[in-house]
Amino acid sequence: MLYRTMKKNGDSLSILGFGAMRLAQKDQKIDEARATRQIRDAVDQGVNYVDTAWPYHAGESELFLGRALSGGYREKVHLATKLPSWLIKAQGDMDRYLDAQLKKLNTSRIDYYLLHGLNTPLWDSLKSFKALEFLDKAKKDGRIVNAGFSFHGVSDLFPNIVDAYDWEFCQIQYNYLDTENQAGKKGLEYAASKDLGVIVMEPLRGGTLGRPSAPSAVQEVWDTAQPKRSPVEWALRWVWNHLEVTSVLSGMNEQSHIAENIASAQNAYPDSLTESELQLIEKVAQTYRKIMKVGCTGCGYCLPCPADVLIPTCFDTYNSMHMFNTTAEAPFMYVMRMGGSLTGKPGYASQCVECGECLERCPQQIDIPAQLEKVASELEGPNLTQLEQMVRQILYKPVDS
Ligand code: SF4
Ligand code: SF4
C-alpha cells in the first residue's frame, strides 16, 4: 500500500480509503459478518482511512463501523464521518449530531469530520448557524481532530468555501469524466495549492465507470489498451496519477474488489501513467461524452433559475442514465438529487416555466427548456411520490432515532 502525506497535519493516509456507503448486503441490510471481514481484511492490508456519514445505509453504517472497528481496529485507522448538513435547523443541532455520531461510532473522537455535501443553499444555511465556530469548538474540546467538507456544488462556489476556513482537507467528486463538473480539476488544484488534503469520492462515478458492460463504443477503445487493465483499475490509476490527490475512496463490498484495488494501490504513484495511457483514458472519456444526450459541462452559468430548476444536475443525471444504461436506478437518483431533500427546495425539470432566462447564459447554446422537457418525461414517472418517501426515510433519520 502506498501512502501520501497530509500537508497540514503530517498524517500518512493510504491512497486507497474504505468507503462505508455501499457495504456488503444481505436481505437489504448490511451483511455484518461479511462486511466486518472485508473491512478488517482491508485494514490488515494497509488501508488506514475509513469514511462514513450519518445517512449511509439509512443510519446503519456508523453503527456498523462502531462494531466492526472494535478489537483494536479503531486505532489503526483515521475515521471520517460527516455532519448531516441538511438536518441542521438550529445551532444546537450540530453538537447533538456530533455527540450522537461519537456514540454510534463507539469512539471518543472523529479524526476527519466533514460538513456533508456542500452546495450553495447548504453552505449558506450552515454559515447562518455558525458551523465554522462549531468546528473550532469541537476541535478544541477534542471531539474532532481535523475539519473538512465534502462538495457537490457548482465550481465557482468551491474556492469560496476553501478560503472561508482553515480546513485540513476536503472531499470532492473526481474521475476522468468529471474534470469540469463540481469542483473539477480547477478545484482540485486550488485546494492543493492551499495545502488541503484532497479525498476523492466517486472515482468510478457511482460504480458506472467500472461496469463490465461498458457501451460498445467505449469497449472498443478499452480493447486497444496496452497493458490490459480492468476499467476499474484504469479509473483509479487515473485519479491516483494526480499529485494533488491524497486518498481515493472506494465503496468495496466484494472480496475480489478489495484484492484488485489493493493490488492497484501498491504502485500507483503520482505521474506514473505514460502519455499514451493518458491519451487512451482521454479517448474513453471523449467516447462517453459523445454518447451523452445533452452537451452540458456543468458550469452552472445558467443558474439561478427563477423556477429553481437545478439545470446542470438534471442534465447530469439524465446523461448518466443514457451513458451507462442505468434506467432502473436513475429515477431514484434523480429524486435524491432534485427532490429538495439536500437543498431545501425541489429543482425538478418539470418546474421549468420556459421563461428563457437561462438560454443566453449557456456557453454551450443548449436549448435548455426543450431538453428539460425530455428529462421530465423520462425521469419523472408516476412513482415520483413513492420515491420521494423512500429518499426521506434514508436521509431524514433524526438524531434521537
Ligand atoms: S427557461 Fe426554464 S430552466 Fe431556464 S431559467 Fe426559465 S424556468 Fe429556468
Ligand atoms: S446548461 Fe449550459 S450553462 Fe447550464 S450548466 Fe450546462 S453547459 Fe453550463
GROMACS .gro file of C-alpha atoms and ligand atoms in nm:
model
  417
    1MET     CA    1   0.000   0.000   0.000
    2LEU     CA    2   0.123   0.347  -0.084
    3TYR     CA    3   0.064   0.641   0.149
    4ARG     CA    4   0.051   1.016   0.089
    5THR     CA    5   0.114   1.283   0.346
    6MET     CA    6  -0.141   1.540   0.458
    7LYS     CA    7   0.034   1.875   0.434
    8LYS     CA    8  -0.134   2.038   0.733
    9ASN     CA    9  -0.105   1.764   0.994
   10GLY     CA   10   0.158   1.521   0.861
   11ASP     CA   11  -0.080   1.222   0.868
   12SER     CA   12   0.017   0.949   0.629
   13LEU     CA   13  -0.304   0.830   0.458
   14SER     CA   14  -0.335   0.516   0.249
   15ILE     CA   15  -0.404   0.614  -0.111
   16LEU     CA   16  -0.697   0.372  -0.101
   17GLY     CA   17  -0.966   0.462   0.151
   18PHE     CA   18  -1.255   0.237   0.254
   19GLY     CA   19  -1.592   0.400   0.179
   20ALA     CA   20  -1.871   0.264   0.400
   21MET     CA   21  -2.160   0.379   0.181
   22ARG     CA   22  -2.200   0.061  -0.021
   23LEU     CA   23  -2.117  -0.217   0.224
   24ALA     CA   24  -2.185  -0.584   0.155
   25GLN     CA   25  -2.557  -0.654   0.197
   26LYS     CA   26  -2.785  -0.947   0.263
   27ASP     CA   27  -3.167  -0.920   0.260
   28GLN     CA   28  -3.130  -0.544   0.201
   29LYS     CA   29  -2.937  -0.496   0.526
   30ILE     CA   30  -2.564  -0.474   0.594
   31ASP     CA   31  -2.421  -0.825   0.591
   32GLU     CA   32  -2.248  -0.781   0.927
   33ALA     CA   33  -2.019  -1.082   0.915
   34ARG     CA   34  -1.906  -1.036   0.554
   35ALA     CA   35  -1.868  -0.657   0.573
   36THR     CA   36  -1.671  -0.686   0.901
   37ARG     CA   37  -1.435  -0.942   0.746
   38GLN     CA   38  -1.388  -0.721   0.441
   39ILE     CA   39  -1.308  -0.401   0.627
   40ARG     CA   40  -1.070  -0.575   0.868
   41ASP     CA   41  -0.902  -0.751   0.581
   42ALA     CA   42  -0.853  -0.416   0.404
   43VAL     CA   43  -0.709  -0.261   0.721
   44ASP     CA   44  -0.479  -0.561   0.768
   45GLN     CA   45  -0.350  -0.494   0.417
   46GLY     CA   46  -0.270  -0.131   0.488
   47VAL     CA   47  -0.591   0.071   0.432
   48ASN     CA   48  -0.594   0.331   0.710
   49TYR     CA   49  -0.871   0.575   0.609
   50VAL     CA   50  -1.237   0.482   0.662
   51ASP     CA   51  -1.518   0.712   0.555
   52THR     CA   52  -1.883   0.706   0.651
   53ALA     CA   53  -2.172   0.952   0.705
   54TRP     CA   54  -2.493   0.988   0.902
   55PRO     CA   55  -2.734   0.874   0.626
   56TYR     CA   56  -2.531   0.585   0.478
   57HIS     CA   57  -2.726   0.259   0.489
   58ALA     CA   58  -3.016   0.455   0.643
   59GLY     CA   59  -2.810   0.539   0.951
   60GLU     CA   60  -2.670   0.187   1.000
   61SER     CA   61  -2.323   0.244   0.852
   62GLU     CA   62  -2.190   0.440   1.151
   63LEU     CA   63  -2.334   0.184   1.395
   64PHE     CA   64  -2.180  -0.096   1.192
   65LEU     CA   65  -1.837   0.069   1.197
   66GLY     CA   66  -1.863   0.116   1.572
   67ARG     CA   67  -1.879  -0.262   1.598
   68ALA     CA   68  -1.657  -0.362   1.305
   69LEU     CA   69  -1.365  -0.148   1.422
   70SER     CA   70  -1.366  -0.289   1.775
   71GLY     CA   71  -1.089  -0.524   1.884
   72GLY     CA   72  -0.809  -0.279   1.809
   73TYR     CA   73  -0.908  -0.180   1.454
   74ARG     CA   74  -1.034   0.164   1.553
   75GLU     CA   75  -0.684   0.276   1.650
   76LYS     CA   76  -0.540   0.151   1.321
   77VAL     CA   77  -0.749   0.385   1.108
   78HIS     CA   78  -0.824   0.752   1.054
   79LEU     CA   79  -1.202   0.759   1.092
   80ALA     CA   80  -1.408   1.008   0.892
   81THR     CA   81  -1.775   1.094   0.918
   82LYS     CA   82  -1.990   1.391   0.823
   83LEU     CA   83  -2.232   1.637   0.976
   84PRO     CA   84  -2.571   1.588   0.803
   85SER     CA   85  -2.587   1.949   0.683
   86TRP     CA   86  -2.948   1.930   0.557
   87LEU     CA   87  -3.076   1.825   0.902
   88ILE     CA   88  -2.932   2.127   1.084
   89LYS     CA   89  -3.221   2.356   1.172
   90ALA     CA   90  -3.077   2.522   1.484
   91GLN     CA   91  -2.730   2.596   1.616
   92GLY     CA   92  -2.751   2.330   1.889
   93ASP     CA   93  -2.827   2.058   1.631
   94MET     CA   94  -2.462   2.040   1.526
   95ASP     CA   95  -2.349   1.939   1.876
   96ARG     CA   96  -2.637   1.693   1.904
   97TYR     CA   97  -2.548   1.518   1.579
   98LEU     CA   98  -2.176   1.507   1.651
   99ASP     CA   99  -2.235   1.364   2.001
  100ALA     CA  100  -2.473   1.105   1.857
  101GLN     CA  101  -2.215   1.011   1.592
  102LEU     CA  102  -1.943   0.962   1.853
  103LYS     CA  103  -2.177   0.728   2.034
  104LYS     CA  104  -2.277   0.539   1.720
  105LEU     CA  105  -1.915   0.500   1.614
  106ASN     CA  106  -1.818   0.394   1.965
  107THR     CA  107  -1.528   0.638   1.975
  108SER     CA  108  -1.418   0.943   2.169
  109ARG     CA  109  -1.305   1.140   1.864
  110ILE     CA  110  -1.366   1.171   1.491
  111ASP     CA  111  -1.031   1.204   1.316
  112TYR     CA  112  -1.168   1.362   1.000
  113TYR     CA  113  -1.502   1.543   1.031
  114LEU     CA  114  -1.674   1.693   0.728
  115LEU     CA  115  -1.963   1.924   0.662
  116HIS     CA  116  -2.156   1.696   0.428
  117GLY     CA  117  -2.235   1.764   0.063
  118LEU     CA  118  -2.196   2.141   0.048
  119ASN     CA  119  -2.373   2.337  -0.223
  120THR     CA  120  -2.489   2.698  -0.217
  121PRO     CA  121  -2.804   2.662  -0.004
  122LEU     CA  122  -2.644   2.421   0.244
  123TRP     CA  123  -2.333   2.637   0.280
  124ASP     CA  124  -2.548   2.947   0.339
  125SER     CA  125  -2.760   2.760   0.590
  126LEU     CA  126  -2.462   2.623   0.786
  127LYS     CA  127  -2.295   2.962   0.795
  128SER     CA  128  -2.613   3.111   0.939
  129PHE     CA  129  -2.592   2.853   1.221
  130LYS     CA  130  -2.225   2.940   1.279
  131ALA     CA  131  -2.094   2.600   1.167
  132LEU     CA  132  -1.737   2.725   1.149
  133GLU     CA  133  -1.745   2.828   1.515
  134PHE     CA  134  -1.890   2.486   1.592
  135LEU     CA  135  -1.592   2.322   1.418
  136ASP     CA  136  -1.350   2.536   1.620
  137LYS     CA  137  -1.523   2.436   1.942
  138ALA     CA  138  -1.536   2.065   1.852
  139LYS     CA  139  -1.165   2.071   1.770
  140LYS     CA  140  -1.082   2.248   2.091
  141ASP     CA  141  -1.274   2.004   2.309
  142GLY     CA  142  -1.123   1.708   2.121
  143ARG     CA  143  -1.440   1.562   1.969
  144ILE     CA  144  -1.294   1.613   1.621
  145VAL     CA  145  -0.932   1.633   1.513
  146ASN     CA  146  -0.942   1.761   1.155
  147ALA     CA  147  -1.213   1.966   0.985
  148GLY     CA  148  -1.314   1.942   0.622
  149PHE     CA  149  -1.609   1.950   0.388
  150SER     CA  150  -1.745   1.739   0.107
  151PHE     CA  151  -1.861   1.923  -0.200
  152HIS     CA  152  -2.138   1.885  -0.457
  153GLY     CA  153  -2.189   2.245  -0.559
  154VAL     CA  154  -2.110   2.448  -0.871
  155SER     CA  155  -1.745   2.516  -0.948
  156ASP     CA  156  -1.747   2.888  -0.858
  157LEU     CA  157  -1.854   2.813  -0.502
  158PHE     CA  158  -1.563   2.579  -0.431
  159PRO     CA  159  -1.279   2.833  -0.386
  160ASN     CA  160  -1.506   3.050  -0.170
  161ILE     CA  161  -1.553   2.762   0.073
  162VAL     CA  162  -1.182   2.671   0.064
  163ASP     CA  163  -1.097   3.030   0.158
  164ALA     CA  164  -1.360   3.059   0.432
  165TYR     CA  165  -1.187   2.847   0.697
  166ASP     CA  166  -0.857   2.687   0.791
  167TRP     CA  167  -0.966   2.341   0.668
  168GLU     CA  168  -0.729   2.048   0.690
  169PHE     CA  169  -0.897   1.870   0.398
  170CYS     CA  170  -1.185   1.847   0.157
  171GLN     CA  171  -1.362   1.571  -0.031
  172ILE     CA  172  -1.458   1.609  -0.395
  173GLN     CA  173  -1.612   1.401  -0.671
  174TYR     CA  174  -1.339   1.344  -0.928
  175ASN     CA  175  -1.293   1.095  -1.208
  176TYR     CA  176  -1.194   1.105  -1.574
  177LEU     CA  177  -1.543   1.221  -1.674
  178ASP     CA  178  -1.588   1.485  -1.404
  179THR     CA  179  -1.292   1.708  -1.473
  180GLU     CA  180  -1.518   2.010  -1.529
  181ASN     CA  181  -1.815   1.920  -1.305
  182GLN     CA  182  -1.850   2.040  -0.945
  183ALA     CA  183  -1.502   2.121  -0.801
  184GLY     CA  184  -1.335   1.970  -1.109
  185LYS     CA  185  -0.966   1.985  -1.193
  186LYS     CA  186  -0.955   2.355  -1.115
  187GLY     CA  187  -1.092   2.293  -0.767
  188LEU     CA  188  -0.856   2.002  -0.703
  189GLU     CA  189  -0.558   2.218  -0.791
  190TYR     CA  190  -0.688   2.512  -0.590
  191ALA     CA  191  -0.742   2.305  -0.275
  192ALA     CA  192  -0.395   2.150  -0.306
  193SER     CA  193  -0.238   2.494  -0.359
  194LYS     CA  194  -0.386   2.591  -0.021
  195ASP     CA  195  -0.231   2.279   0.136
  196LEU     CA  196  -0.562   2.099   0.189
  197GLY     CA  197  -0.556   1.721   0.173
  198VAL     CA  198  -0.794   1.607  -0.100
  199ILE     CA  199  -1.001   1.293  -0.055
  200VAL     CA  200  -1.160   1.183  -0.380
  201MET     CA  201  -1.504   1.023  -0.385
  202GLU     CA  202  -1.684   0.864  -0.678
  203PRO     CA  203  -1.366   0.769  -0.869
  204LEU     CA  204  -1.591   0.530  -1.064
  205ARG     CA  205  -1.889   0.767  -1.083
  206GLY     CA  206  -2.106   0.555  -0.855
  207GLY     CA  207  -1.957   0.236  -0.997
  208THR     CA  208  -2.065   0.309  -1.352
  209LEU     CA  209  -1.713   0.358  -1.494
  210GLY     CA  210  -1.623   0.013  -1.370
  211ARG     CA  211  -1.918  -0.181  -1.506
  212PRO     CA  212  -1.823  -0.485  -1.708
  213SER     CA  213  -2.096  -0.390  -1.960
  214ALA     CA  214  -1.949  -0.067  -2.100
  215PRO     CA  215  -2.120   0.079  -2.408
  216SER     CA  216  -1.977  -0.093  -2.718
  217ALA     CA  217  -1.805   0.223  -2.847
  218VAL     CA  218  -1.625   0.256  -2.511
  219GLN     CA  219  -1.538  -0.113  -2.501
  220GLU     CA  220  -1.377  -0.082  -2.844
  221VAL     CA  221  -1.137   0.178  -2.702
  222TRP     CA  222  -1.060  -0.033  -2.394
  223ASP     CA  223  -0.986  -0.329  -2.623
  224THR     CA  224  -0.692  -0.137  -2.769
  225ALA     CA  225  -0.537  -0.076  -2.424
  226GLN     CA  226  -0.181  -0.178  -2.350
  227PRO     CA  227  -0.121  -0.306  -2.088
  228LYS     CA  228  -0.451  -0.484  -2.026
  229ARG     CA  229  -0.618  -0.350  -1.713
  230SER     CA  230  -0.978  -0.354  -1.593
  231PRO     CA  231  -1.184  -0.034  -1.636
  232VAL     CA  232  -1.182  -0.006  -1.254
  233GLU     CA  233  -0.804  -0.012  -1.239
  234TRP     CA  234  -0.771   0.242  -1.522
  235ALA     CA  235  -1.018   0.475  -1.347
  236LEU     CA  236  -0.845   0.452  -1.009
  237ARG     CA  237  -0.498   0.490  -1.156
  238TRP     CA  238  -0.613   0.798  -1.345
  239VAL     CA  239  -0.716   0.963  -1.014
  240TRP     CA  240  -0.403   0.850  -0.830
  241ASN     CA  241  -0.193   0.990  -1.110
  242HIS     CA  242  -0.273   1.337  -0.972
  243LEU     CA  243  -0.014   1.451  -0.718
  244GLU     CA  244  -0.281   1.675  -0.558
  245VAL     CA  245  -0.493   1.375  -0.453
  246THR     CA  246  -0.431   1.236  -0.104
  247SER     CA  247  -0.662   0.934  -0.089
  248VAL     CA  248  -0.931   0.779  -0.308
  249LEU     CA  249  -1.245   0.629  -0.156
  250SER     CA  250  -1.376   0.307  -0.295
  251GLY     CA  251  -1.701   0.151  -0.178
  252MET     CA  252  -1.578  -0.207  -0.166
  253ASN     CA  253  -1.824  -0.487  -0.099
  254GLU     CA  254  -1.673  -0.790  -0.275
  255GLN     CA  255  -1.353  -0.963  -0.169
  256SER     CA  256  -1.238  -0.952  -0.530
  257HIS     CA  257  -1.285  -0.569  -0.540
  258ILE     CA  258  -1.072  -0.529  -0.231
  259ALA     CA  259  -0.798  -0.754  -0.367
  260GLU     CA  260  -0.797  -0.578  -0.706
  261ASN     CA  261  -0.795  -0.227  -0.558
  262ILE     CA  262  -0.526  -0.306  -0.304
  263ALA     CA  263  -0.312  -0.461  -0.576
  264SER     CA  264  -0.352  -0.142  -0.787
  265ALA     CA  265  -0.261   0.074  -0.486
  266GLN     CA  266   0.079  -0.096  -0.449
  267ASN     CA  267   0.242   0.107  -0.724
  268ALA     CA  268   0.003   0.386  -0.829
  269TYR     CA  269   0.250   0.672  -0.790
  270PRO     CA  270   0.167   1.029  -0.896
  271ASP     CA  271   0.254   1.096  -1.261
  272SER     CA  272   0.319   0.727  -1.325
  273LEU     CA  273   0.083   0.692  -1.624
  274THR     CA  274   0.253   0.729  -1.960
  275GLU     CA  275   0.144   0.980  -2.223
  276SER     CA  276  -0.015   0.704  -2.433
  277GLU     CA  277  -0.202   0.564  -2.131
  278LEU     CA  278  -0.340   0.910  -2.054
  279GLN     CA  279  -0.441   0.951  -2.417
  280LEU     CA  280  -0.625   0.620  -2.406
  281ILE     CA  281  -0.825   0.726  -2.099
  282GLU     CA  282  -0.899   1.062  -2.261
  283LYS     CA  283  -1.029   0.876  -2.566
  284VAL     CA  284  -1.260   0.672  -2.342
  285ALA     CA  285  -1.383   0.995  -2.178
  286GLN     CA  286  -1.444   1.155  -2.518
  287THR     CA  287  -1.634   0.849  -2.634
  288TYR     CA  288  -1.856   0.865  -2.327
  289ARG     CA  289  -1.911   1.238  -2.388
  290LYS     CA  290  -2.013   1.170  -2.749
  291ILE     CA  291  -2.291   0.941  -2.633
  292MET     CA  292  -2.418   1.196  -2.382
  293LYS     CA  293  -2.769   1.319  -2.459
  294VAL     CA  294  -2.706   1.682  -2.357
  295GLY     CA  295  -2.368   1.851  -2.403
  296CYS     CA  296  -2.383   2.017  -2.061
  297THR     CA  297  -2.045   2.074  -1.895
  298GLY     CA  298  -2.196   2.152  -1.554
  299CYS     CA  299  -2.051   2.504  -1.549
  300GLY     CA  300  -2.360   2.641  -1.370
  301TYR     CA  301  -2.373   2.972  -1.564
  302CYS     CA  302  -2.743   2.909  -1.632
  303LEU     CA  303  -2.818   2.936  -1.260
  304PRO     CA  304  -3.004   3.065  -1.071
  305CYS     CA  305  -3.326   2.969  -1.243
  306PRO     CA  306  -3.629   3.170  -1.127
  307ALA     CA  307  -3.828   2.846  -1.108
  308ASP     CA  308  -3.548   2.682  -0.903
  309VAL     CA  309  -3.474   2.412  -1.160
  310LEU     CA  310  -3.136   2.253  -1.084
  311ILE     CA  311  -3.046   2.261  -1.452
  312PRO     CA  312  -2.695   2.106  -1.455
  313THR     CA  313  -2.791   1.839  -1.202
  314CYS     CA  314  -3.095   1.743  -1.412
  315PHE     CA  315  -2.872   1.704  -1.719
  316ASP     CA  316  -2.602   1.517  -1.530
  317THR     CA  317  -2.849   1.256  -1.405
  318TYR     CA  318  -3.012   1.230  -1.748
  319ASN     CA  319  -2.677   1.189  -1.924
  320SER     CA  320  -2.559   0.928  -1.676
  321MET     CA  321  -2.872   0.723  -1.734
  322HIS     CA  322  -2.813   0.718  -2.109
  323MET     CA  323  -2.437   0.673  -2.100
  324PHE     CA  324  -2.440   0.388  -1.853
  325ASN     CA  325  -2.780   0.239  -1.923
  326THR     CA  326  -2.893   0.282  -1.562
  327THR     CA  327  -3.265   0.314  -1.642
  328ALA     CA  328  -3.366   0.117  -1.332
  329GLU     CA  329  -3.184   0.321  -1.069
  330ALA     CA  330  -3.182   0.663  -1.240
  331PRO     CA  331  -3.530   0.780  -1.123
  332PHE     CA  332  -3.427   0.720  -0.760
  333MET     CA  333  -3.101   0.911  -0.807
  334TYR     CA  334  -3.296   1.186  -0.980
  335VAL     CA  335  -3.534   1.226  -0.685
  336MET     CA  336  -3.243   1.205  -0.441
  337ARG     CA  337  -3.065   1.492  -0.616
  338MET     CA  338  -3.359   1.701  -0.738
  339GLY     CA  339  -3.629   1.635  -0.477
  340GLY     CA  340  -3.513   1.909  -0.239
  341SER     CA  341  -3.401   1.684   0.046
  342LEU     CA  342  -3.046   1.813   0.021
  343THR     CA  343  -3.115   2.167  -0.091
  344GLY     CA  344  -3.432   2.265   0.093
  345LYS     CA  345  -3.641   2.306  -0.222
  346PRO     CA  346  -3.707   2.083  -0.521
  347GLY     CA  347  -3.538   2.151  -0.854
  348TYR     CA  348  -3.718   1.914  -1.092
  349ALA     CA  349  -3.700   1.959  -1.468
  350SER     CA  350  -4.080   1.983  -1.484
  351GLN     CA  351  -4.068   2.307  -1.283
  352CYS     CA  352  -3.936   2.491  -1.590
  353VAL     CA  353  -4.181   2.763  -1.697
  354GLU     CA  354  -3.994   2.831  -2.022
  355CYS     CA  355  -3.909   3.190  -1.932
  356GLY     CA  356  -3.594   3.162  -2.146
  357GLU     CA  357  -3.368   3.347  -1.899
  358CYS     CA  358  -3.111   3.068  -1.898
  359LEU     CA  359  -3.076   3.044  -2.275
  360GLU     CA  360  -2.836   3.329  -2.337
  361ARG     CA  361  -2.626   3.238  -2.033
  362CYS     CA  362  -2.540   2.889  -2.160
  363PRO     CA  363  -2.199   2.885  -2.334
  364GLN     CA  364  -2.288   2.551  -2.494
  365GLN     CA  365  -2.601   2.703  -2.651
  366ILE     CA  366  -2.819   2.424  -2.525
  367ASP     CA  367  -3.192   2.459  -2.577
  368ILE     CA  368  -3.239   2.416  -2.203
  369PRO     CA  369  -3.623   2.421  -2.178
  370ALA     CA  370  -3.659   2.170  -2.463
  371GLN     CA  371  -3.401   1.937  -2.310
  372LEU     CA  372  -3.560   1.970  -1.966
  373GLU     CA  373  -3.888   1.856  -2.113
  374LYS     CA  374  -3.721   1.535  -2.224
  375VAL     CA  375  -3.561   1.491  -1.879
  376ALA     CA  376  -3.900   1.529  -1.712
  377SER     CA  377  -4.071   1.287  -1.946
  378GLU     CA  378  -3.806   1.016  -1.892
  379LEU     CA  379  -3.729   1.062  -1.523
  380GLU     CA  380  -4.047   1.188  -1.358
  381GLY     CA  381  -4.269   0.883  -1.372
  382PRO     CA  382  -4.590   0.805  -1.183
  383ASN     CA  383  -4.397   0.672  -0.881
  384LEU     CA  384  -4.229   1.006  -0.805
  385THR     CA  385  -4.410   1.050  -0.472
  386GLN     CA  386  -4.318   0.699  -0.363
  387LEU     CA  387  -3.952   0.763  -0.448
  388GLU     CA  388  -3.962   1.090  -0.253
  389GLN     CA  389  -4.085   0.898   0.052
  390MET     CA  390  -3.801   0.647   0.017
  391VAL     CA  391  -3.542   0.925  -0.005
  392ARG     CA  392  -3.689   1.097   0.303
  393GLN     CA  393  -3.667   0.772   0.500
  394ILE     CA  394  -3.300   0.738   0.413
  395LEU     CA  395  -3.191   1.098   0.469
  396TYR     CA  396  -3.413   1.214   0.749
  397LYS     CA  397  -3.343   0.968   1.026
  398PRO     CA  398  -3.336   1.220   1.311
  399VAL     CA  399  -3.077   1.236   1.585
  400ASP     CA  400  -3.285   1.064   1.851
  401SER     CA  401  -3.396   0.764   1.643
  402SF4     S1  402  -3.628   2.853  -1.917
  402SF4    FE1  403  -3.681   2.711  -1.756
  402SF4     S2  404  -3.488   2.640  -1.678
  402SF4    FE2  405  -3.444   2.824  -1.796
  402SF4     S3  406  -3.445   2.986  -1.642
  402SF4    FE3  407  -3.652   2.974  -1.727
  402SF4     S4  408  -3.763   2.837  -1.590
  402SF4    FE4  409  -3.545   2.810  -1.550
  403SF4     S1  410  -2.689   2.402  -1.924
  403SF4    FE1  411  -2.528   2.529  -2.016
  403SF4     S2  412  -2.491   2.691  -1.867
  403SF4    FE2  413  -2.609   2.534  -1.762
  403SF4     S3  414  -2.454   2.407  -1.664
  403SF4    FE3  415  -2.496   2.315  -1.862
  403SF4     S4  416  -2.344   2.400  -2.002
  403SF4    FE4  417  -2.345   2.531  -1.820
   0.00000   0.00000   0.00000
